[in-house]
Short mmCIF file of C-alpha atoms in Angstrom, two decimals:
data_model
loop_
_atom_site.label_atom_id
_atom_site.label_comp_id
_atom_site.label_asym_id
_atom_site.label_seq_id
_atom_site.Cartn_x
_atom_site.Cartn_y
_atom_site.Cartn_z
CA UNK A 139 -6.18 91.37 10.59
CA UNK A 140 -6.57 90.34 6.94
CA UNK A 141 -6.90 86.61 6.41
CA UNK A 142 -6.57 84.84 3.05
CA UNK A 143 -8.40 81.54 3.42
CA UNK A 144 -6.96 78.46 1.79
CA UNK A 145 -9.04 75.53 0.59
CA UNK A 146 -8.51 72.06 2.02
CA UNK A 147 -5.40 70.09 1.18
CA UNK A 148 -5.02 68.98 -2.47
CA UNK A 149 -5.76 65.30 -3.04
CA UNK A 150 -2.23 64.81 -4.37
CA UNK A 151 -0.93 65.33 -0.85
CA UNK A 152 -2.90 62.36 0.46
CA UNK A 153 -1.54 60.24 -2.40
CA UNK A 154 2.02 61.31 -1.53
CA UNK A 155 1.45 60.34 2.10
CA UNK A 156 0.22 56.90 1.09
CA UNK A 157 3.28 56.51 -1.14
CA UNK A 158 5.50 57.19 1.87
CA UNK A 159 3.59 54.59 3.86
CA UNK A 160 4.03 52.00 1.10
CA UNK A 161 7.78 52.63 1.20
CA UNK A 162 7.83 51.69 4.91
CA UNK A 163 5.59 48.63 4.72
CA UNK A 164 7.21 45.24 4.53
CA UNK A 165 6.75 43.21 1.31
CA UNK A 166 3.59 41.17 0.83
CA UNK A 167 1.60 43.07 3.45
CA UNK A 168 -1.51 45.20 3.88
CA UNK A 169 -2.40 48.14 6.11
CA UNK A 170 -5.94 48.67 7.37
CA UNK A 171 -7.44 51.89 8.76
CA UNK A 172 -11.01 52.62 9.78
CA UNK A 173 -12.86 55.92 9.79
CA UNK A 174 -14.79 57.37 12.68
CA UNK A 175 -18.54 56.71 12.91
CA UNK A 176 -21.35 59.01 13.97
CA UNK A 177 -21.72 59.22 17.74
CA UNK A 178 -25.09 59.25 19.47
CA UNK A 179 -25.82 62.40 21.47
CA UNK A 180 -29.29 61.48 22.69
CA UNK A 181 -32.22 59.46 21.36
CA UNK A 182 -31.92 59.70 17.55
CA UNK A 183 -29.60 62.75 17.47
CA UNK A 184 -25.86 62.56 16.81
CA UNK A 185 -22.94 64.84 17.56
CA UNK A 186 -21.47 66.73 14.60
CA UNK A 187 -19.28 64.27 12.72
CA UNK A 188 -15.51 64.62 13.00
CA UNK A 189 -13.29 62.27 11.02
CA UNK A 190 -10.62 60.10 12.64
CA UNK A 191 -7.35 61.99 12.26
CA UNK A 192 -5.31 59.02 11.03
CA UNK A 193 -7.94 58.13 8.45
CA UNK A 194 -8.14 61.73 7.28
CA UNK A 195 -4.37 61.98 7.06
CA UNK A 196 -4.23 59.23 4.42
CA UNK A 197 -7.53 59.84 2.59
CA UNK A 198 -8.93 63.36 3.02
CA UNK A 199 -12.33 61.62 3.13
CA UNK A 200 -14.88 63.04 5.54
CA UNK A 201 -17.62 60.41 5.73
CA UNK A 202 -18.29 57.85 8.48
CA UNK A 203 -18.29 54.06 8.12
CA UNK A 204 -15.34 53.76 5.76
CA UNK A 205 -12.12 51.74 5.63
CA UNK A 206 -8.82 52.23 3.83
CA UNK A 207 -6.74 49.25 2.75
CA UNK A 208 -3.19 49.69 1.46
CA UNK A 209 -1.96 46.61 -0.38
CA UNK A 210 1.73 46.00 -1.09
CA UNK A 211 2.68 43.00 -3.23
CA UNK A 212 5.44 42.21 -5.70
CA UNK A 213 3.06 43.09 -8.53
CA UNK A 214 1.60 46.39 -7.32
CA UNK A 215 0.83 48.89 -4.61
CA UNK A 216 -2.88 49.61 -4.32
CA UNK A 217 -5.03 51.93 -2.27
CA UNK A 218 -8.53 50.52 -1.78
CA UNK A 219 -11.42 52.33 -0.11
CA UNK A 220 -14.57 50.79 1.39
CA UNK A 221 -17.39 53.29 1.90
CA UNK A 222 -21.12 53.72 2.10
CA UNK A 223 -22.98 53.22 -1.22
CA UNK A 224 -25.21 55.89 -2.67
CA UNK A 225 -28.75 55.85 -1.27
CA UNK A 226 -31.15 58.55 -2.56
CA UNK A 227 -33.61 58.15 0.31
CA UNK A 228 -31.02 58.31 3.09
CA UNK A 229 -29.19 61.14 1.33
CA UNK A 230 -32.42 63.12 1.26
CA UNK A 231 -32.69 62.78 5.01
CA UNK A 232 -29.07 62.81 6.17
CA UNK A 233 -26.84 64.36 3.52
CA UNK A 234 -24.92 63.48 0.38
CA UNK A 235 -22.62 60.47 -0.01
CA UNK A 236 -19.68 60.15 -2.36
CA UNK A 237 -20.54 56.60 -3.31
CA UNK A 238 -18.53 53.72 -4.74
CA UNK A 239 -18.60 54.81 -8.38
CA UNK A 240 -17.10 58.24 -7.83
CA UNK A 241 -14.64 57.33 -5.09
CA UNK A 242 -11.62 56.22 -7.15
CA UNK A 243 -11.38 59.45 -9.08
CA UNK A 244 -12.37 61.79 -6.24
CA UNK A 245 -10.09 60.17 -3.65
CA UNK A 246 -7.28 59.21 -6.03
CA UNK A 247 -7.43 55.53 -5.06
CA UNK A 248 -7.20 52.39 -7.18
CA UNK A 249 -10.40 50.59 -6.22
CA UNK A 250 -13.59 51.19 -4.24
CA UNK A 251 -16.14 48.82 -2.69
CA UNK A 252 -19.24 49.18 -0.57
CA UNK A 253 -18.51 48.89 3.14
CA UNK A 254 -21.37 46.38 3.17
CA UNK A 255 -19.15 44.03 1.14
CA UNK A 256 -16.15 44.34 3.45
CA UNK A 257 -16.39 40.94 5.17
CA UNK A 258 -16.67 39.07 1.86
CA UNK A 259 -14.26 41.12 -0.27
CA UNK A 260 -11.44 41.46 2.28
CA UNK A 261 -10.43 37.76 2.41
CA UNK A 262 -10.18 37.63 -1.40
CA UNK A 263 -7.96 40.73 -1.55
CA UNK A 264 -5.69 39.63 1.29
CA UNK A 265 -5.26 36.06 0.11
CA UNK A 266 -1.63 34.90 0.29
CA UNK A 267 -0.40 38.01 2.17
CA UNK A 268 1.80 37.37 5.19
CA UNK A 269 1.40 40.51 7.35
CA UNK A 270 -1.33 42.95 8.30
CA UNK A 271 -0.77 46.39 9.83
CA UNK A 272 -3.81 46.84 12.06
CA UNK A 273 -4.48 48.34 15.48
CA UNK A 274 -7.51 46.85 17.24
CA UNK A 275 -9.68 48.60 19.82
CA UNK A 276 -9.47 52.05 18.21
CA UNK A 277 -12.74 51.54 16.32
CA UNK A 278 -14.74 48.61 17.65
CA UNK A 279 -17.12 48.73 14.69
CA UNK A 280 -14.16 48.03 12.42
CA UNK A 281 -12.85 45.27 14.67
CA UNK A 282 -16.21 43.55 14.26
CA UNK A 283 -15.88 43.67 10.47
CA UNK A 284 -12.39 42.18 10.65
CA UNK A 285 -13.67 39.38 12.86
CA UNK A 286 -16.55 38.69 10.46
CA UNK A 287 -14.13 38.50 7.53
CA UNK A 288 -12.20 35.70 9.30
CA UNK A 289 -8.82 36.80 7.93
CA UNK A 290 -5.68 35.61 9.71
CA UNK A 291 -2.01 36.47 9.36
CA UNK A 292 1.27 35.07 10.54
CA UNK A 293 2.19 38.60 11.64
CA UNK A 294 0.12 41.56 12.81
CA UNK A 295 1.91 44.90 13.04
CA UNK A 296 1.15 48.31 14.55
CA UNK A 297 0.92 51.12 11.97
CA UNK A 298 1.04 53.91 14.57
CA UNK A 299 4.84 54.29 14.81
CA UNK A 300 5.20 55.06 11.09
CA UNK A 301 2.14 57.32 10.87
CA UNK A 302 2.96 59.16 14.09
CA UNK A 303 6.41 60.02 12.79
CA UNK A 304 4.98 61.20 9.48
CA UNK A 305 2.38 63.40 11.17
CA UNK A 306 5.01 64.94 13.40
CA UNK A 307 6.72 66.80 10.53
CA UNK A 308 4.31 69.17 8.81
CA UNK A 309 4.30 69.73 5.06
CA UNK A 310 4.17 73.25 3.55
CA UNK A 311 0.42 72.82 2.95
CA UNK A 312 -0.16 71.73 6.53
CA UNK A 313 1.84 74.70 7.79
CA UNK A 314 -0.37 77.09 5.83
CA UNK A 315 -3.46 75.59 7.43
CA UNK A 316 -1.91 75.76 10.89
CA UNK A 317 -0.99 79.39 10.34
CA UNK A 318 -4.65 80.05 9.53
CA UNK A 319 -5.77 78.12 12.61
CA UNK A 320 -3.39 80.18 14.74
CA UNK A 321 -4.53 83.48 13.28
CA UNK A 322 -8.24 82.71 13.64
CA UNK A 323 -7.69 81.48 17.18
CA UNK A 324 -5.90 84.74 17.97
CA UNK A 325 -8.91 86.68 16.67
CA UNK A 326 -11.14 84.76 19.05
CA UNK A 327 -8.96 85.73 22.01
CA UNK A 328 -8.85 89.35 20.91
CA UNK A 329 -12.66 89.37 20.75
CA UNK A 330 -12.80 87.87 24.26
CA UNK A 331 -10.60 90.67 25.61
CA UNK A 332 -12.81 93.25 23.93
CA UNK A 333 -16.08 91.86 25.27
CA UNK A 334 -15.15 90.72 28.79
CA UNK A 335 -16.45 92.83 31.67
CA UNK A 336 -17.63 92.20 35.24
CA UNK A 337 -20.86 90.24 35.73
CA UNK A 338 -20.86 88.63 32.29
CA UNK A 339 -20.95 84.85 32.47
CA UNK A 340 -18.08 82.64 31.39
CA UNK A 341 -20.28 81.01 28.76
CA UNK A 342 -21.06 84.41 27.23
CA UNK A 343 -17.36 84.95 26.56
CA UNK A 344 -17.13 81.41 25.19
CA UNK A 345 -19.93 82.22 22.76
CA UNK A 346 -18.12 85.38 21.62
CA UNK A 347 -15.01 83.29 20.90
CA UNK A 348 -16.91 80.61 18.98
CA UNK A 349 -18.74 83.27 16.96
CA UNK A 350 -15.42 84.81 15.98
CA UNK A 351 -14.11 81.39 14.91
CA UNK A 352 -17.25 80.86 12.82
CA UNK A 353 -16.94 84.25 11.15
CA UNK A 354 -13.55 83.22 9.81
CA UNK A 355 -14.49 79.81 8.36
CA UNK A 356 -13.64 77.73 11.44
CA UNK A 357 -16.97 76.18 12.42
CA UNK A 358 -15.73 74.09 15.34
CA UNK A 359 -13.29 74.51 18.21
CA UNK A 360 -10.36 72.11 18.30
CA UNK A 361 -11.23 71.16 21.92
CA UNK A 362 -13.69 72.16 24.63
CA UNK A 363 -13.06 75.82 25.45
CA UNK A 364 -11.95 76.84 28.93
CA UNK A 365 -13.22 80.18 30.24
CA UNK A 366 -12.21 80.19 33.88
CA UNK A 367 -12.77 83.20 36.09
CA UNK A 368 -10.99 83.66 39.42
CA UNK A 369 -10.19 80.46 41.29
CA UNK A 370 -11.68 78.39 38.45
CA UNK A 371 -8.41 79.02 36.61
CA UNK A 372 -6.72 76.70 39.12
CA UNK A 373 -8.69 73.77 37.64
CA UNK A 374 -6.56 72.84 34.64
CA UNK A 375 -9.34 71.40 32.46
CA UNK A 376 -12.24 73.51 33.73
CA UNK A 377 -15.02 73.48 31.12
CA UNK A 378 -18.23 74.18 33.05
CA UNK A 379 -17.99 77.84 31.99
CA UNK A 380 -21.15 78.65 33.97
CA UNK A 381 -20.03 81.20 36.57
CA UNK A 382 -20.22 85.00 36.51
CA UNK A 383 -16.99 86.92 36.06
CA UNK A 384 -16.22 89.02 39.11
CA UNK A 385 -14.73 92.49 39.20
CA UNK A 386 -11.15 92.25 40.40
CA UNK A 387 -10.58 88.67 39.22
CA UNK A 388 -8.51 87.34 36.37
CA UNK A 389 -10.03 85.15 33.67
CA UNK A 390 -8.01 82.38 32.03
CA UNK A 391 -9.15 81.43 28.52
CA UNK A 392 -7.78 78.35 26.78
CA UNK A 393 -9.48 78.06 23.39
CA UNK A 394 -8.58 77.12 19.86
CA UNK A 395 -10.29 76.77 16.51
CA UNK A 396 -10.11 73.87 14.08
CA UNK A 397 -9.44 75.08 10.55
CA UNK A 398 -9.68 72.45 7.80
CA UNK A 399 -9.01 69.76 10.44
CA UNK A 400 -5.92 71.46 11.95
CA UNK A 401 -5.87 72.78 15.51
CA UNK A 402 -5.04 76.13 17.02
CA UNK A 403 -4.41 76.28 20.78
CA UNK A 404 -3.97 79.57 22.67
CA UNK A 405 -4.25 80.47 26.34
CA UNK A 406 -4.44 84.03 27.53
CA UNK A 407 -5.07 85.36 31.04
CA UNK A 408 -6.31 88.87 31.67
CA UNK A 409 -8.25 90.97 34.23
CA UNK A 410 -12.04 90.92 34.06
CA UNK A 411 -12.15 94.69 34.63
CA UNK A 412 -9.32 95.46 32.22
CA UNK A 413 -6.68 96.36 34.82
CA UNK A 414 -4.17 94.05 36.53
CA UNK A 415 -3.76 94.65 40.26
CA UNK A 416 -0.30 94.34 41.78
CA UNK A 417 -0.39 90.67 42.92
CA UNK A 418 -1.90 89.63 39.59
CA UNK A 419 0.75 91.61 37.75
CA UNK A 420 3.54 89.92 39.72
CA UNK A 421 2.35 86.38 38.99
CA UNK A 422 1.58 87.22 35.37
CA UNK A 423 4.97 88.78 34.70
CA UNK A 424 6.66 85.74 36.22
CA UNK A 425 4.80 83.38 33.88
CA UNK A 426 5.45 85.65 30.90
CA UNK A 427 9.16 85.80 31.71
CA UNK A 428 9.28 82.01 31.81
CA UNK A 429 7.38 81.69 28.54
CA UNK A 430 9.62 84.14 26.71
CA UNK A 431 12.70 82.28 27.86
CA UNK A 432 11.16 78.98 26.75
CA UNK A 433 10.43 80.41 23.30
CA UNK A 434 14.10 81.41 23.00
CA UNK A 435 15.11 77.82 23.73
CA UNK A 436 12.48 75.93 21.72
CA UNK A 437 14.36 75.77 18.43
CA UNK A 438 15.62 72.94 16.23
CA UNK A 439 18.48 71.12 17.94
CA UNK A 440 17.10 71.65 21.44
CA UNK A 441 14.48 69.69 23.40
CA UNK A 442 11.32 70.53 25.31
CA UNK A 443 13.08 69.31 28.45
CA UNK A 444 15.83 71.89 28.09
CA UNK A 445 13.26 74.67 27.95
CA UNK A 446 11.15 73.25 30.76
CA UNK A 447 14.15 72.94 33.07
CA UNK A 448 14.82 76.65 32.55
CA UNK A 449 11.15 77.47 33.10
CA UNK A 450 11.14 75.56 36.39
CA UNK A 451 14.20 77.47 37.62
CA UNK A 452 12.72 80.86 36.64
CA UNK A 453 9.40 80.09 38.33
CA UNK A 454 10.94 78.64 41.47
CA UNK A 455 13.21 81.66 41.89
CA UNK A 456 10.26 83.98 41.26
CA UNK A 457 8.02 82.22 43.75
CA UNK A 458 10.78 82.46 46.37
CA UNK A 459 11.19 86.16 45.65
CA UNK A 460 7.45 86.67 46.19
CA UNK A 461 7.44 84.69 49.46
CA UNK A 462 5.20 81.97 48.04
CA UNK A 463 7.96 79.35 48.32
CA UNK A 464 10.60 79.41 51.05
CA UNK A 465 14.05 77.88 50.94
CA UNK A 466 17.04 77.34 48.69
CA UNK A 467 16.11 77.37 45.00
CA UNK A 468 18.22 74.33 44.06
CA UNK A 469 16.82 72.34 46.96
CA UNK A 470 13.24 73.35 46.10
CA UNK A 471 13.76 72.26 42.49
CA UNK A 472 15.20 68.93 43.61
CA UNK A 473 12.20 68.44 45.90
CA UNK A 474 9.82 69.53 43.10
CA UNK A 475 8.23 72.02 45.46
CA UNK A 476 7.08 74.03 42.45
CA UNK A 477 4.68 71.24 41.42
CA UNK A 478 1.98 72.44 43.79
CA UNK A 479 1.81 75.57 41.58
CA UNK A 480 3.03 74.20 38.20
CA UNK A 481 1.87 70.62 37.80
CA UNK A 482 1.82 70.09 34.02
CA UNK A 483 4.34 69.97 31.21
CA UNK A 484 5.60 72.89 29.15
CA UNK A 485 3.92 71.95 25.89
CA UNK A 486 2.77 69.29 23.44
CA UNK A 487 2.75 68.47 19.73
CA UNK A 488 0.05 70.20 17.69
CA UNK A 489 -1.52 69.23 14.38
CA UNK A 490 -4.65 67.34 13.36
CA UNK A 491 -5.20 66.73 17.08
CA UNK A 492 -4.74 69.38 19.71
CA UNK A 493 -2.62 66.88 21.65
CA UNK A 494 -1.06 65.51 18.52
CA UNK A 495 0.65 62.16 18.03
CA UNK A 496 4.38 61.53 18.08
CA UNK A 497 7.06 60.40 20.49
CA UNK A 498 8.51 62.98 22.90
CA UNK A 499 11.44 60.78 23.81
CA UNK A 500 12.26 59.88 27.40
CA UNK A 501 11.42 62.79 29.72
CA UNK A 502 10.68 64.93 26.62
CA UNK A 503 14.32 64.91 25.55
CA UNK A 504 13.62 64.38 21.85
CA UNK A 505 15.49 66.89 19.70
CA UNK A 506 13.21 69.35 17.91
CA UNK A 507 13.31 69.34 14.10
CA UNK A 508 12.24 71.68 11.32
CA UNK A 509 8.54 71.20 10.54
CA UNK A 510 7.45 70.24 14.06
CA UNK A 511 4.73 72.35 15.70
CA UNK A 512 4.52 72.56 19.49
CA UNK A 513 2.74 74.57 22.13
CA UNK A 514 4.54 76.44 24.89
CA UNK A 515 2.29 76.99 27.92
CA UNK A 516 3.85 77.62 31.32
CA UNK A 517 1.45 78.40 34.13
CA UNK A 518 1.19 79.15 37.83
CA UNK A 519 -1.94 78.15 39.75
CA UNK A 520 -2.44 79.25 43.36
CA UNK A 521 -5.74 77.97 44.71
CA UNK A 522 -7.79 79.72 47.34
CA UNK A 523 -6.79 77.00 49.81
CA UNK A 524 -3.05 77.32 49.26
CA UNK A 525 -0.80 78.20 52.20
CA UNK A 526 0.57 81.39 50.68
CA UNK A 527 0.34 85.14 51.33
CA UNK A 528 -3.31 86.17 51.13
CA UNK A 529 -2.93 88.49 48.13
CA UNK A 530 -1.93 85.63 45.82
CA UNK A 531 -4.73 83.20 46.66
CA UNK A 532 -7.08 82.33 43.80
CA UNK A 533 -4.74 83.51 41.04
CA UNK A 534 -4.29 81.18 38.07
CA UNK A 535 -2.22 82.26 35.07
CA UNK A 536 -1.29 80.39 31.90
CA UNK A 537 0.10 81.85 28.69
CA UNK A 538 0.18 79.61 25.62
CA UNK A 539 1.39 80.02 22.05
CA UNK A 540 1.98 77.73 19.07
CA UNK A 541 5.52 77.44 17.67
CA UNK A 542 6.61 76.17 14.27
CA UNK A 543 10.17 74.90 14.09
CA UNK A 544 11.94 76.53 11.13
CA UNK A 545 15.44 76.72 9.67
CA UNK A 546 15.71 80.15 11.33
CA UNK A 547 14.68 79.01 14.82
CA UNK A 548 10.95 79.17 15.44
CA UNK A 549 7.91 81.08 14.26
CA UNK A 550 5.11 82.01 16.66
CA UNK A 551 1.90 81.16 14.79
CA UNK A 552 -0.26 82.84 17.44
CA UNK A 553 1.63 86.09 17.97
CA UNK A 554 -1.40 88.22 17.04
CA UNK A 555 -3.04 87.52 20.41
CA UNK A 556 -1.75 90.18 22.85
CA UNK A 557 0.10 88.99 25.95
CA UNK A 558 2.07 92.00 27.18
CA UNK A 559 0.26 93.66 30.09
CA UNK A 560 0.23 97.08 28.46
CA UNK A 561 -1.15 95.68 25.21
CA UNK A 562 -3.90 93.75 27.00
CA UNK A 563 -4.96 96.72 29.11
CA UNK A 564 -4.90 99.06 26.10
CA UNK A 565 -7.07 96.68 24.09
CA UNK A 566 -9.57 96.12 26.89
CA UNK A 567 -9.92 99.79 27.70
CA UNK A 568 -10.05 101.09 24.13
#
């Protein structure tokens, strides 16, 4: 697969986003956002830094210990950044800093101050304003700075509703990055199918996936990878990845790359030895049938609930046909008997976060719109302890793709990862 890599988003896009926020803010108000900070891993070592998604969405700035202030008055609309000052000694040890002097031009903001001046500068800037958009308890380090600044307002508002709605509809530039994330993620799953064999450990396959992500400019996964062999696949968020893969088992892999901050999210399930046995084939084909039907329904004008209701009916009927559930299909659906084998939702928003922000509406009945990106991930999980025919015990199957809502219906951003049984077996036995 040929990939044409695109650089990070142009800074004009962040300016346009801030302009849209200004249009929604009430007069004589300010909006305050804090960045992420470095997180301690152990002793004096930190985890790799990952910027707060909201902060990144409005700034494109990838340093810790920063704050964005949007100021809306009758006279002007200003974007003000607080950030770490330049420090040659610390930069020698820990990496370069943008610094106050270069920030306005590089970040396309009006003013810049040292974060060390925050508590003294903020009250002067916010003097005579009546409302502050601020969400406490997201970043406690920022809350402390606000407390130290001793600012008070007659009205404090939550900025999440407006930003969540903005993030829900992807721009053309965001879509390009998400297409890349989907393609690179697919390459990781293809590599996993090519390298999986009995007696390899789950973490070995995980390392193959991460290496493939790295080879294509995606240094980090978008979440902790799941490589679950056999009955481990019946643990939805299994991440130990420390067991050997056994001949005759399936392996469920849920892994995605992060490309320029945007997430890919694919799940594929396939046989460790490259050949589905009959019970595995039956469960797999049932999940695949449900997923294909969901993809047909997940288009602008419909809702996730509509698709999930159809998925539940297909699975319940299939489980009855296989003798795993017993009874009338309508009654079983009403009783939610399927939930012992399908206990999660059909999908979620995808974007800067793998479980991205945005309202789903009551019972996921929100109508899908052009520019939204969602996952579709039906599954069936039959644990070793389940009261079912013996041949189905320990089988866990999930199949997940990423869908972009378009004017033509939807586009599968992750279609390059094989999911038809014949295609999987041909790839694994090539």
